[in-house]
Amino acid sequence: MKPRDKAIQALNEGGYFLERHGKKHDQYYNPTLRCTIPLKRHDFDEDDLRYIMKEIKQNGR
């Protein structure tokens, strides 16, 4: 599984859903936490995956 696919799966499991598509980023929104996380559409790698996982964990507190 690609890192971007893992990030999307983690976002969905964390209660986030796709709010909108953009040219460079997709916006994922969690209505219970009222926060948005941008997800890069191009050149997504393991470092970006670690960042997304950290944001999900940090926002869940």
mmCIF file of N, CA, C and O in Angstrom:
data_model
loop_
_atom_site.group_PDB
_atom_site.id
_atom_site.type_symbol
_atom_site.label_atom_id
_atom_site.label_comp_id
_atom_site.label_asym_id
_atom_site.label_seq_id
_atom_site.Cartn_x
_atom_site.Cartn_y
_atom_site.Cartn_z
ATOM 1 N N MET A 1 0.844 -1.175 0.000
ATOM 2 C CA MET A 1 0.000 0.000 0.000
ATOM 3 C C MET A 1 0.896 1.246 0.000
ATOM 4 O O MET A 1 1.879 1.311 0.728
ATOM 5 N N LYS A 2 0.546 2.216 -0.794
ATOM 6 C CA LYS A 2 1.316 3.442 -0.911
ATOM 7 C C LYS A 2 1.128 4.308 0.339
ATOM 8 O O LYS A 2 0.098 4.209 1.013
ATOM 9 N N PRO A 3 2.099 5.174 0.652
ATOM 10 C CA PRO A 3 1.981 6.022 1.847
ATOM 11 C C PRO A 3 0.737 6.909 1.831
ATOM 12 O O PRO A 3 0.096 7.108 2.867
ATOM 13 N N ARG A 4 0.363 7.425 0.666
ATOM 14 C CA ARG A 4 -0.827 8.294 0.597
ATOM 15 C C ARG A 4 -2.097 7.491 0.895
ATOM 16 O O ARG A 4 -2.997 7.975 1.575
ATOM 17 N N ASP A 5 -2.151 6.253 0.426
ATOM 18 C CA ASP A 5 -3.300 5.400 0.706
ATOM 19 C C ASP A 5 -3.391 5.074 2.193
ATOM 20 O O ASP A 5 -4.480 5.026 2.763
ATOM 21 N N LYS A 6 -2.236 4.856 2.830
ATOM 22 C CA LYS A 6 -2.213 4.612 4.273
ATOM 23 C C LYS A 6 -2.712 5.838 5.035
ATOM 24 O O LYS A 6 -3.442 5.710 6.017
ATOM 25 N N ALA A 7 -2.325 7.026 4.572
ATOM 26 C CA ALA A 7 -2.763 8.262 5.221
ATOM 27 C C ALA A 7 -4.273 8.443 5.080
ATOM 28 O O ALA A 7 -4.948 8.811 6.046
ATOM 29 N N ILE A 8 -4.805 8.158 3.915
ATOM 30 C CA ILE A 8 -6.256 8.281 3.702
ATOM 31 C C ILE A 8 -7.002 7.305 4.590
ATOM 32 O O ILE A 8 -8.012 7.654 5.206
ATOM 33 N N GLN A 9 -6.501 6.091 4.703
ATOM 34 C CA GLN A 9 -7.130 5.091 5.561
ATOM 35 C C GLN A 9 -7.092 5.540 7.022
ATOM 36 O O GLN A 9 -8.089 5.425 7.739
ATOM 37 N N ALA A 10 -5.966 6.081 7.473
ATOM 38 C CA ALA A 10 -5.847 6.556 8.853
ATOM 39 C C ALA A 10 -6.772 7.736 9.110
ATOM 40 O O ALA A 10 -7.377 7.835 10.179
ATOM 41 N N LEU A 11 -6.908 8.621 8.135
ATOM 42 C CA LEU A 11 -7.821 9.752 8.284
ATOM 43 C C LEU A 11 -9.265 9.280 8.399
ATOM 44 O O LEU A 11 -10.023 9.769 9.241
ATOM 45 N N ASN A 12 -9.652 8.334 7.561
ATOM 46 C CA ASN A 12 -11.017 7.808 7.620
ATOM 47 C C ASN A 12 -11.290 7.114 8.948
ATOM 48 O O ASN A 12 -12.369 7.271 9.519
ATOM 49 N N GLU A 13 -10.317 6.360 9.445
ATOM 50 C CA GLU A 13 -10.488 5.691 10.729
ATOM 51 C C GLU A 13 -10.530 6.686 11.880
ATOM 52 O O GLU A 13 -11.149 6.422 12.911
ATOM 53 N N GLY A 14 -9.876 7.847 11.709
ATOM 54 C CA GLY A 14 -9.859 8.879 12.740
ATOM 55 C C GLY A 14 -11.095 9.765 12.728
ATOM 56 O O GLY A 14 -11.188 10.699 13.513
ATOM 57 N N GLY A 15 -12.036 9.504 11.827
ATOM 58 C CA GLY A 15 -13.273 10.282 11.784
ATOM 59 C C GLY A 15 -13.245 11.429 10.801
ATOM 60 O O GLY A 15 -14.156 12.252 10.784
ATOM 61 N N TYR A 16 -12.218 11.513 9.978
ATOM 62 C CA TYR A 16 -12.110 12.577 8.981
ATOM 63 C C TYR A 16 -12.754 12.117 7.685
ATOM 64 O O TYR A 16 -12.752 10.934 7.375
ATOM 65 N N PHE A 17 -13.305 13.062 6.946
ATOM 66 C CA PHE A 17 -13.839 12.744 5.627
ATOM 67 C C PHE A 17 -13.388 13.807 4.646
ATOM 68 O O PHE A 17 -13.015 14.914 5.032
ATOM 69 N N LEU A 18 -13.386 13.447 3.375
ATOM 70 C CA LEU A 18 -12.929 14.357 2.325
ATOM 71 C C LEU A 18 -13.897 15.526 2.210
ATOM 72 O O LEU A 18 -15.074 15.352 1.914
ATOM 73 N N GLU A 19 -13.384 16.709 2.481
ATOM 74 C CA GLU A 19 -14.204 17.913 2.394
ATOM 75 C C GLU A 19 -14.186 18.471 0.971
ATOM 76 O O GLU A 19 -15.223 18.840 0.431
ATOM 77 N N ARG A 20 -12.976 18.537 0.379
ATOM 78 C CA ARG A 20 -12.886 19.035 -0.994
ATOM 79 C C ARG A 20 -11.550 18.637 -1.610
ATOM 80 O O ARG A 20 -10.569 18.396 -0.926
ATOM 81 N N HIS A 21 -11.546 18.569 -2.948
ATOM 82 C CA HIS A 21 -10.330 18.340 -3.718
ATOM 83 C C HIS A 21 -9.736 19.685 -4.079
ATOM 84 O O HIS A 21 -10.450 20.650 -4.313
ATOM 85 N N GLY A 22 -8.439 19.739 -4.157
ATOM 86 C CA GLY A 22 -7.750 20.939 -4.620
ATOM 87 C C GLY A 22 -6.682 20.544 -5.618
ATOM 88 O O GLY A 22 -6.453 19.364 -5.872
ATOM 89 N N LYS A 23 -6.012 21.536 -6.193
ATOM 90 C CA LYS A 23 -4.952 21.241 -7.155
ATOM 91 C C LYS A 23 -3.766 20.565 -6.482
ATOM 92 O O LYS A 23 -3.232 19.595 -6.986
ATOM 93 N N LYS A 24 -3.354 21.094 -5.331
ATOM 94 C CA LYS A 24 -2.159 20.586 -4.669
ATOM 95 C C LYS A 24 -2.472 19.785 -3.407
ATOM 96 O O LYS A 24 -1.670 18.955 -3.000
ATOM 97 N N HIS A 25 -3.603 20.050 -2.771
ATOM 98 C CA HIS A 25 -3.958 19.378 -1.532
ATOM 99 C C HIS A 25 -5.432 18.996 -1.539
ATOM 100 O O HIS A 25 -6.250 19.675 -2.153
ATOM 101 N N ASP A 26 -5.767 17.919 -0.829
ATOM 102 C CA ASP A 26 -7.150 17.581 -0.505
ATOM 103 C C ASP A 26 -7.359 17.974 0.949
ATOM 104 O O ASP A 26 -6.449 17.857 1.767
ATOM 105 N N GLN A 27 -8.548 18.434 1.275
ATOM 106 C CA GLN A 27 -8.856 18.833 2.640
ATOM 107 C C GLN A 27 -9.712 17.760 3.297
ATOM 108 O O GLN A 27 -10.773 17.401 2.775
ATOM 109 N N TYR A 28 -9.251 17.248 4.428
ATOM 110 C CA TYR A 28 -10.006 16.277 5.211
ATOM 111 C C TYR A 28 -10.472 16.951 6.486
ATOM 112 O O TYR A 28 -9.690 17.612 7.171
ATOM 113 N N TYR A 29 -11.755 16.794 6.813
ATOM 114 C CA TYR A 29 -12.385 17.508 7.918
ATOM 115 C C TYR A 29 -12.994 16.529 8.908
ATOM 116 O O TYR A 29 -13.586 15.523 8.519
ATOM 117 N N ASN A 30 -12.839 16.829 10.191
ATOM 118 C CA ASN A 30 -13.459 16.043 11.251
ATOM 119 C C ASN A 30 -14.498 16.927 11.930
ATOM 120 O O ASN A 30 -14.147 17.891 12.610
ATOM 121 N N PRO A 31 -15.793 16.625 11.766
ATOM 122 C CA PRO A 31 -16.832 17.499 12.315
ATOM 123 C C PRO A 31 -16.905 17.489 13.845
ATOM 124 O O PRO A 31 -17.278 18.501 14.438
ATOM 125 N N THR A 32 -16.544 16.393 14.490
ATOM 126 C CA THR A 32 -16.605 16.373 15.948
ATOM 127 C C THR A 32 -15.484 17.200 16.569
ATOM 128 O O THR A 32 -15.684 17.850 17.588
ATOM 129 N N LEU A 33 -14.311 17.197 15.952
ATOM 130 C CA LEU A 33 -13.178 17.973 16.463
ATOM 131 C C LEU A 33 -13.104 19.365 15.842
ATOM 132 O O LEU A 33 -12.381 20.227 16.330
ATOM 133 N N ARG A 34 -13.844 19.560 14.757
ATOM 134 C CA ARG A 34 -13.857 20.816 14.011
ATOM 135 C C ARG A 34 -12.453 21.228 13.579
ATOM 136 O O ARG A 34 -12.030 22.361 13.794
ATOM 137 N N CYS A 35 -11.732 20.292 12.987
ATOM 138 C CA CYS A 35 -10.399 20.610 12.479
ATOM 139 C C CYS A 35 -10.216 20.010 11.088
ATOM 140 O O CYS A 35 -10.859 19.042 10.719
ATOM 141 N N THR A 36 -9.329 20.626 10.329
ATOM 142 C CA THR A 36 -9.054 20.237 8.958
ATOM 143 C C THR A 36 -7.581 19.874 8.823
ATOM 144 O O THR A 36 -6.721 20.529 9.401
ATOM 145 N N ILE A 37 -7.303 18.828 8.053
ATOM 146 C CA ILE A 37 -5.936 18.422 7.770
ATOM 147 C C ILE A 37 -5.761 18.397 6.252
ATOM 148 O O ILE A 37 -6.507 17.715 5.555
ATOM 149 N N PRO A 38 -4.775 19.147 5.736
ATOM 150 C CA PRO A 38 -4.497 19.094 4.294
ATOM 151 C C PRO A 38 -3.662 17.865 3.962
ATOM 152 O O PRO A 38 -2.766 17.476 4.708
ATOM 153 N N LEU A 39 -3.959 17.241 2.833
ATOM 154 C CA LEU A 39 -3.243 16.052 2.389
ATOM 155 C C LEU A 39 -2.698 16.319 0.989
ATOM 156 O O LEU A 39 -3.476 16.583 0.060
ATOM 157 N N LYS A 40 -1.364 16.283 0.853
ATOM 158 C CA LYS A 40 -0.730 16.554 -0.438
ATOM 159 C C LYS A 40 -1.210 15.556 -1.494
ATOM 160 O O LYS A 40 -1.404 14.394 -1.206
ATOM 161 N N ARG A 41 -1.361 16.043 -2.721
ATOM 162 C CA ARG A 41 -1.792 15.177 -3.810
ATOM 163 C C ARG A 41 -0.620 14.628 -4.610
ATOM 164 O O ARG A 41 -0.745 13.604 -5.267
ATOM 165 N N HIS A 42 0.533 15.301 -4.589
ATOM 166 C CA HIS A 42 1.680 14.904 -5.389
ATOM 167 C C HIS A 42 2.911 14.758 -4.497
ATOM 168 O O HIS A 42 3.026 15.417 -3.473
ATOM 169 N N ASP A 43 3.842 13.909 -4.900
ATOM 170 C CA ASP A 43 5.112 13.715 -4.189
ATOM 171 C C ASP A 43 4.906 13.376 -2.711
ATOM 172 O O ASP A 43 5.594 13.891 -1.836
ATOM 173 N N PHE A 44 3.965 12.527 -2.417
ATOM 174 C CA PHE A 44 3.672 12.108 -1.048
ATOM 175 C C PHE A 44 4.629 10.981 -0.679
ATOM 176 O O PHE A 44 4.746 10.002 -1.406
ATOM 177 N N ASP A 45 5.333 11.109 0.443
ATOM 178 C CA ASP A 45 6.299 10.089 0.845
ATOM 179 C C ASP A 45 6.117 9.724 2.321
ATOM 180 O O ASP A 45 5.147 10.155 2.960
ATOM 181 N N GLU A 46 7.039 8.941 2.855
ATOM 182 C CA GLU A 46 6.949 8.447 4.242
ATOM 183 C C GLU A 46 6.991 9.590 5.258
ATOM 184 O O GLU A 46 6.354 9.516 6.302
ATOM 185 N N ASP A 47 7.757 10.646 4.975
ATOM 186 C CA ASP A 47 7.810 11.794 5.889
ATOM 187 C C ASP A 47 6.448 12.478 5.985
ATOM 188 O O ASP A 47 6.024 12.890 7.069
ATOM 189 N N ASP A 48 5.776 12.602 4.865
ATOM 190 C CA ASP A 48 4.437 13.195 4.871
ATOM 191 C C ASP A 48 3.464 12.306 5.631
ATOM 192 O O ASP A 48 2.584 12.812 6.345
ATOM 193 N N LEU A 49 3.613 10.998 5.502
ATOM 194 C CA LEU A 49 2.758 10.062 6.232
ATOM 195 C C LEU A 49 2.962 10.229 7.736
ATOM 196 O O LEU A 49 1.990 10.266 8.487
ATOM 197 N N ARG A 50 4.212 10.353 8.176
ATOM 198 C CA ARG A 50 4.480 10.556 9.603
ATOM 199 C C ARG A 50 3.843 11.845 10.098
ATOM 200 O O ARG A 50 3.287 11.905 11.198
ATOM 201 N N TYR A 51 3.889 12.897 9.287
ATOM 202 C CA TYR A 51 3.272 14.172 9.650
ATOM 203 C C TYR A 51 1.758 14.022 9.817
ATOM 204 O O TYR A 51 1.184 14.517 10.792
ATOM 205 N N ILE A 52 1.123 13.348 8.882
ATOM 206 C CA ILE A 52 -0.334 13.162 8.947
ATOM 207 C C ILE A 52 -0.708 12.353 10.186
ATOM 208 O O ILE A 52 -1.652 12.691 10.902
ATOM 209 N N MET A 53 0.046 11.285 10.474
ATOM 210 C CA MET A 53 -0.240 10.457 11.646
ATOM 211 C C MET A 53 -0.081 11.276 12.929
ATOM 212 O O MET A 53 -0.870 11.151 13.860
ATOM 213 N N LYS A 54 0.926 12.139 12.973
ATOM 214 C CA LYS A 54 1.142 13.001 14.137
ATOM 215 C C LYS A 54 -0.016 13.985 14.307
ATOM 216 O O LYS A 54 -0.489 14.213 15.425
ATOM 217 N N GLU A 55 -0.481 14.564 13.216
ATOM 218 C CA GLU A 55 -1.601 15.506 13.273
ATOM 219 C C GLU A 55 -2.884 14.818 13.751
ATOM 220 O O GLU A 55 -3.636 15.391 14.539
ATOM 221 N N ILE A 56 -3.137 13.615 13.270
ATOM 222 C CA ILE A 56 -4.333 12.886 13.698
ATOM 223 C C ILE A 56 -4.272 12.619 15.195
ATOM 224 O O ILE A 56 -5.238 12.844 15.923
ATOM 225 N N LYS A 57 -3.111 12.172 15.664
ATOM 226 C CA LYS A 57 -2.939 11.887 17.091
ATOM 227 C C LYS A 57 -3.052 13.146 17.933
ATOM 228 O O LYS A 57 -3.695 13.151 18.970
ATOM 229 N N GLN A 58 -2.441 14.218 17.477
ATOM 230 C CA GLN A 58 -2.440 15.480 18.226
ATOM 231 C C GLN A 58 -3.845 16.094 18.290
ATOM 232 O O GLN A 58 -4.244 16.625 19.316
ATOM 233 N N ASN A 59 -4.600 16.031 17.208
ATOM 234 C CA ASN A 59 -5.943 16.595 17.184
ATOM 235 C C ASN A 59 -6.928 15.755 17.976
ATOM 236 O O ASN A 59 -7.957 16.259 18.402
ATOM 237 N N GLY A 60 -6.624 14.491 18.170
ATOM 238 C CA GLY A 60 -7.521 13.603 18.893
ATOM 239 C C GLY A 60 -7.483 13.778 20.397
ATOM 240 O O GLY A 60 -8.307 13.236 21.127
ATOM 241 N N ARG A 61 -6.542 14.536 20.897
ATOM 242 C CA ARG A 61 -6.441 14.745 22.351
ATOM 243 C C ARG A 61 -7.540 15.593 22.882
ATOM 244 O O ARG A 61 -8.104 16.427 22.376
#
